[in-house]
PDB file of C-alpha atoms in Angstrom:
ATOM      1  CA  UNK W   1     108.429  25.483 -53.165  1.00  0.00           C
ATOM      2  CA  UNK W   2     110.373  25.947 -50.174  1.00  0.00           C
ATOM      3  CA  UNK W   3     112.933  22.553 -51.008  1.00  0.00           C
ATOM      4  CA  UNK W   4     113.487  24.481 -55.044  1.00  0.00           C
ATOM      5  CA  UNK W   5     114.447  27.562 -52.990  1.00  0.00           C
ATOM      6  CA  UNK W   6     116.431  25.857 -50.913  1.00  0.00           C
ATOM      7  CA  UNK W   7     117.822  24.162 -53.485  1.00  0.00           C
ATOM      8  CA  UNK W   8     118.817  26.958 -55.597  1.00  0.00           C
ATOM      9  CA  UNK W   9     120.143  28.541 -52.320  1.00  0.00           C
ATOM     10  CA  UNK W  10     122.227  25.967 -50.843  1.00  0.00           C
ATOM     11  CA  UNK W  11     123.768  25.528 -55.198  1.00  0.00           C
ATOM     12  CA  UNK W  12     124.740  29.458 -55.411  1.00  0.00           C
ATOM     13  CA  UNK W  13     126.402  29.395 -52.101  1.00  0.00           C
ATOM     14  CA  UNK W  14     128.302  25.595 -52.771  1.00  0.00           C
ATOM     15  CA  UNK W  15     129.611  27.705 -56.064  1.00  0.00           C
ATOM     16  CA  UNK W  16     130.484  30.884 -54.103  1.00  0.00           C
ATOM     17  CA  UNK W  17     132.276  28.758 -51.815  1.00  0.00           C
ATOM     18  CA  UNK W  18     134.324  26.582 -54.217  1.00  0.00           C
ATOM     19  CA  UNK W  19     134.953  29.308 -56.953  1.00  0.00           C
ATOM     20  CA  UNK W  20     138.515  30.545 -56.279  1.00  0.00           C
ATOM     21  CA  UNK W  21     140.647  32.371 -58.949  1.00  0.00           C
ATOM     22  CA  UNK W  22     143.829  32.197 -59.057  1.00  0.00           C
ATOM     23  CA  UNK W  23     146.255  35.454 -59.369  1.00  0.00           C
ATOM     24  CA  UNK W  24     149.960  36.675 -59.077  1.00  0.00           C
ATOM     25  CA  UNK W  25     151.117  37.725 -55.933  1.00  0.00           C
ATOM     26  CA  UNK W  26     154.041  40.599 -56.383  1.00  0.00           C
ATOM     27  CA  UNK W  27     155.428  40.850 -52.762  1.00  0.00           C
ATOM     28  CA  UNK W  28     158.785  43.310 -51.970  1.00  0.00           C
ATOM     29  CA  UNK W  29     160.754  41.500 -49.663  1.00  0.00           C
ATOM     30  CA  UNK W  30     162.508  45.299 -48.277  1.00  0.00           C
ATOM     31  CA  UNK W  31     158.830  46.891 -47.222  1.00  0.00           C
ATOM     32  CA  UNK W  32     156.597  44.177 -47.435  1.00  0.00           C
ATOM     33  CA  UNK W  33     154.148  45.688 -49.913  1.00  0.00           C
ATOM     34  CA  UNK W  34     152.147  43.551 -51.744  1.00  0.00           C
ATOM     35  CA  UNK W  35     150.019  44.024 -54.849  1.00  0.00           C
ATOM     36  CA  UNK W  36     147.945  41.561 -56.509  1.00  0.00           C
ATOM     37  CA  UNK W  37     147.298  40.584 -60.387  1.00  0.00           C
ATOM     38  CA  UNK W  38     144.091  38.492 -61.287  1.00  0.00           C
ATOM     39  CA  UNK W  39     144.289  35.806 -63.451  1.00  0.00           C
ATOM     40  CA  UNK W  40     143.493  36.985 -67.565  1.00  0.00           C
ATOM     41  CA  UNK W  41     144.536  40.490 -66.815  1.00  0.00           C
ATOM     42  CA  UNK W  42     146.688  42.081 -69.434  1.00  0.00           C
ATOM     43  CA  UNK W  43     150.636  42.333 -68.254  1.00  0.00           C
ATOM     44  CA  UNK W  44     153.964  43.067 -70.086  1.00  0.00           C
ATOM     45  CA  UNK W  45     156.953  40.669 -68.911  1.00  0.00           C
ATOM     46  CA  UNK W  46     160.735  40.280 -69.575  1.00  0.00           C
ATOM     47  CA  UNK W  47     162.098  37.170 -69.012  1.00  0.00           C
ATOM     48  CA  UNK W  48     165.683  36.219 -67.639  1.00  0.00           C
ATOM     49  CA  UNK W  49     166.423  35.686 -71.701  1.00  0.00           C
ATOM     50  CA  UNK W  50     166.005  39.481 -72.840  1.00  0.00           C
ATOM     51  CA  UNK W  51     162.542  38.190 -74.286  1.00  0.00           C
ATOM     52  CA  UNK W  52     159.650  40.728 -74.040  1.00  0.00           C
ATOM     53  CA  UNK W  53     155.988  39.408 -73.700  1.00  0.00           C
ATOM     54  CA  UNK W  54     152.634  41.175 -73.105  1.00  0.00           C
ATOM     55  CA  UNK W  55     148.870  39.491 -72.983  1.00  0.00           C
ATOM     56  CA  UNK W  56     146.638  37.914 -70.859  1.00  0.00           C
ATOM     57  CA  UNK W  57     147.816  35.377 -68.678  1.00  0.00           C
ATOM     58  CA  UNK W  58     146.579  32.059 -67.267  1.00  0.00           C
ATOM     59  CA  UNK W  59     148.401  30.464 -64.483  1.00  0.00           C
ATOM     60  CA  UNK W  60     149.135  26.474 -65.208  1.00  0.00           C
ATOM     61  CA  UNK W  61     150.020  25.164 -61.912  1.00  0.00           C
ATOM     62  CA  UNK W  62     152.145  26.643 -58.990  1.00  0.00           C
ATOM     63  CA  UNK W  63     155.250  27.462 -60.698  1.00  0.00           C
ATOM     64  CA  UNK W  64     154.188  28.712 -64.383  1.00  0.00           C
ATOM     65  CA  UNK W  65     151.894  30.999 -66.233  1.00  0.00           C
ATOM     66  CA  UNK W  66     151.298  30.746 -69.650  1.00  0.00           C
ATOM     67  CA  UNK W  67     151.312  34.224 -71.296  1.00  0.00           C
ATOM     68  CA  UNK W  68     150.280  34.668 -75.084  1.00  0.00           C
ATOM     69  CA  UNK W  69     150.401  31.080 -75.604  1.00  0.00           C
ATOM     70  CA  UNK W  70     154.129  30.783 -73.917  1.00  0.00           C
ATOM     71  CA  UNK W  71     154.879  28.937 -70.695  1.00  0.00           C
ATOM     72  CA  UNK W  72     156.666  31.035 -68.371  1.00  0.00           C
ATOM     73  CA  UNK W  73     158.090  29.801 -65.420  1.00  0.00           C
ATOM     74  CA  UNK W  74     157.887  32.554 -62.531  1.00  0.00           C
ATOM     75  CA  UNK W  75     161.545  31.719 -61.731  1.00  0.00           C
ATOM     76  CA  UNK W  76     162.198  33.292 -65.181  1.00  0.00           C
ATOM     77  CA  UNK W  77     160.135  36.460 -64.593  1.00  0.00           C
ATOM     78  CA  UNK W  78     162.550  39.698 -64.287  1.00  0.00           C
ATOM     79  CA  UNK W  79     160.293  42.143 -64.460  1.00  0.00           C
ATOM     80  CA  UNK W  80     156.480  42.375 -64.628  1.00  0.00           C
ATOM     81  CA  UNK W  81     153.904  45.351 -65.087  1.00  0.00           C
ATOM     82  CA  UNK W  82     150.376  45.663 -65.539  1.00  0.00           C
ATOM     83  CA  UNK W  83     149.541  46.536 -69.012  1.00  0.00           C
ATOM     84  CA  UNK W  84     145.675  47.795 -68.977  1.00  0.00           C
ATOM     85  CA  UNK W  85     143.880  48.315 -72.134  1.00  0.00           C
ATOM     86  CA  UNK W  86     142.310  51.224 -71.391  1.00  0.00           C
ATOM     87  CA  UNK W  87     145.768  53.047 -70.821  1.00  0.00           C
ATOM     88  CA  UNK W  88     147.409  51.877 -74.268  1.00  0.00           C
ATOM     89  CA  UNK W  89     144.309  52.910 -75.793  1.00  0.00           C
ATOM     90  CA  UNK W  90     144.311  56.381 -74.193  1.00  0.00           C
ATOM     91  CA  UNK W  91     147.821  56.988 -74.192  1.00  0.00           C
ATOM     92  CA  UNK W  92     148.649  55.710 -78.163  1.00  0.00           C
ATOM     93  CA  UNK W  93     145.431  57.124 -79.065  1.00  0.00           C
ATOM     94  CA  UNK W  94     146.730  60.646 -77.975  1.00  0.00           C
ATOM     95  CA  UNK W  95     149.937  60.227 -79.083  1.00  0.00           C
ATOM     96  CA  UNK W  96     148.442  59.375 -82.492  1.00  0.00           C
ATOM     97  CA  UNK W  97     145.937  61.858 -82.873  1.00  0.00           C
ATOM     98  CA  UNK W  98     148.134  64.859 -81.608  1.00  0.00           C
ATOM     99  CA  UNK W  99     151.235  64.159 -83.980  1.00  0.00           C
ATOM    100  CA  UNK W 100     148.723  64.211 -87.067  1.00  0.00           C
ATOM    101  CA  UNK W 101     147.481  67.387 -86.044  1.00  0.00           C
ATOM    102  CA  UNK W 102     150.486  69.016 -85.401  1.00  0.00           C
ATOM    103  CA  UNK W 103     151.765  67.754 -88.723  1.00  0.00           C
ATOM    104  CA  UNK W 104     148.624  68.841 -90.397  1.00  0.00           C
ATOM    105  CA  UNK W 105     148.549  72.356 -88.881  1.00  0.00           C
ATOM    106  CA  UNK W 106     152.779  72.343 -89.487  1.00  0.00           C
ATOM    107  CA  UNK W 107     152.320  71.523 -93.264  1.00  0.00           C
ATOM    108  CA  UNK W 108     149.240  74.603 -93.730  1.00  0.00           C
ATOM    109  CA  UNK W 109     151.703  77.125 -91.687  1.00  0.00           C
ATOM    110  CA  UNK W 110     154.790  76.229 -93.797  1.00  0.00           C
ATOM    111  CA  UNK W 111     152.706  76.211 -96.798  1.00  0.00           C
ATOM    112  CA  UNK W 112     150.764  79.596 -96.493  1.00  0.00           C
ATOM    113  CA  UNK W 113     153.371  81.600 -94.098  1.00  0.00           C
ATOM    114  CA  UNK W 114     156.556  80.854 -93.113  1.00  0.00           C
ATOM    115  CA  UNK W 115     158.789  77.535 -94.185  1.00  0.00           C
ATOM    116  CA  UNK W 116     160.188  77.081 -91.025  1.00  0.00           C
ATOM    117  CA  UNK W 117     157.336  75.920 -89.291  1.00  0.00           C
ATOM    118  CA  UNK W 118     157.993  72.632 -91.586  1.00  0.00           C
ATOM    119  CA  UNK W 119     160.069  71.874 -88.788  1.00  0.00           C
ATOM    120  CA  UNK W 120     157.738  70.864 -86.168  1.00  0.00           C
ATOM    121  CA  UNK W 121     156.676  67.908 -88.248  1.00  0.00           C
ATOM    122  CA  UNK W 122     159.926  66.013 -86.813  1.00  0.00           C
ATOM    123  CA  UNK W 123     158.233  66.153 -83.126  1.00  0.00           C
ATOM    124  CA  UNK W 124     154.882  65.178 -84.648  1.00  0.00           C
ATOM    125  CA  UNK W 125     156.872  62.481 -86.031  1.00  0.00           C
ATOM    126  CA  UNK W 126     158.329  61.410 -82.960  1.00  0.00           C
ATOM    127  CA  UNK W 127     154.914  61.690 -81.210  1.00  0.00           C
ATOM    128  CA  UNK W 128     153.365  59.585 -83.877  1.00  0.00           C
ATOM    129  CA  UNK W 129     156.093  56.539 -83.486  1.00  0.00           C
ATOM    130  CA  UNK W 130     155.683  57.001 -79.471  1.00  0.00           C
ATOM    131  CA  UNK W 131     151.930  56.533 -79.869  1.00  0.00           C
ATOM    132  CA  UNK W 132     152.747  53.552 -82.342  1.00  0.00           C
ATOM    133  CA  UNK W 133     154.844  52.033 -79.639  1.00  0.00           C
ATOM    134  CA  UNK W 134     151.988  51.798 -77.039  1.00  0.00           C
ATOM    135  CA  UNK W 135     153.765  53.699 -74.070  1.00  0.00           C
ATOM    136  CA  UNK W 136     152.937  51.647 -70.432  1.00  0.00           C
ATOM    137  CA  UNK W 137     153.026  53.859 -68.024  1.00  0.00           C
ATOM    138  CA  UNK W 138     152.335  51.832 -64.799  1.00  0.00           C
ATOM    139  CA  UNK W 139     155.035  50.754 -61.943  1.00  0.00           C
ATOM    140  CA  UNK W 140     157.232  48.237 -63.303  1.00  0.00           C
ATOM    141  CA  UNK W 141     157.979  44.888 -60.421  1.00  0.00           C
ATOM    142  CA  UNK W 142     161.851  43.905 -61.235  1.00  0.00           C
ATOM    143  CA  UNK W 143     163.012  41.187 -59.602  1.00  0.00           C
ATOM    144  CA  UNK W 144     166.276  42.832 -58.849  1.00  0.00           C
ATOM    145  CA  UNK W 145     164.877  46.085 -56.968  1.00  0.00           C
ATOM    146  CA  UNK W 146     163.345  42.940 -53.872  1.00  0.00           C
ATOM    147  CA  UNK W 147     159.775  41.959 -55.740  1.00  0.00           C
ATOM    148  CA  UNK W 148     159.115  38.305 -56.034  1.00  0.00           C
ATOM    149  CA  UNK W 149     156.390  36.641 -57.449  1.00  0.00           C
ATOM    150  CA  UNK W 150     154.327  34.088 -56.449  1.00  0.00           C
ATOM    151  CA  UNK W 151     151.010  32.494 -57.394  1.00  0.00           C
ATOM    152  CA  UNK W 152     147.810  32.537 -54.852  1.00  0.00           C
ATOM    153  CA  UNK W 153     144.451  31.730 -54.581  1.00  0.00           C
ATOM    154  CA  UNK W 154     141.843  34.106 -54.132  1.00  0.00           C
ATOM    155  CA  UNK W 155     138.168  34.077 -53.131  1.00  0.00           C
ATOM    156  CA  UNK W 156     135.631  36.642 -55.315  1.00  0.00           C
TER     157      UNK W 156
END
């Protein structure tokens, strides 16, 4: 009994040992600060091109990430942002939700007492489309304003 618990013992720490993930590293080269991504977390890019991705991303090797099912070479990385679920969900959901009922109550106002309040279905519109557009409303990293990127490994 005491070898299986040793066993299983001596397995869970090999794996705790050998399990590293791997993870950006955004560093800024004026103060120094540092701030970590973990692999498959959701981020929105912009590549030296003008092209705009967002997903999860899975670092290749030491020099490329592969975001959405395209290979991205860090070298090519402008500008980078965390892009959390839970905050395009909140933020469109809102965004959403509160344009349809200020169209809804602008439509019964301009309907049963005055016509002019017809005209607050143009912010409700512009609320809507926001909402549509998933606003991200974390720090963007630009490669320009001293951040560069780099890929680490990091222990759990």
């Amino acid at each position: 009994m005491k070898k299986l618990l040793l066993l299983f013992i001596s397995i869970f720490l090999f794996n705790v040992v050998i399990s590293q993930n791997n993870a950006i590293k955004i560093t800024n080269l004026n103060t120094n600060k540092e701030k970590v991504i973990k692999e498959n977390k959701r981020i929105k890019l912009k590549t030296s091109d003008g092209q705009k991705i967002k997903g999860r991303f899975k670092v290749e090797n030491d020099s490329t990430i592969i975001v959405d099912g395209a290979i991205i070479n860090l070298s090519d990385i402008e500008e980078i942002k965390r892009n959390p679920l839970l905050t395009s969900v909140l933020t469109s959901g809102f965004l959403i939700y509160s344009g349809v009922i200020i169209t809804g109550i602008a439509v019964l106002i301009g309907v049963l007492a005055d016509s002019t309040a017809f005209w607050l279905v143009l912010p409700a519109g512009g609320m809507i489309y926001t909402g549509i557009k998933t606003p991200n409303i974390n720090k963007n990293h630009k490669k320009i304003k001293g951040w560069k990127f780099e890929i680490i490994s990091i222990s759990d």
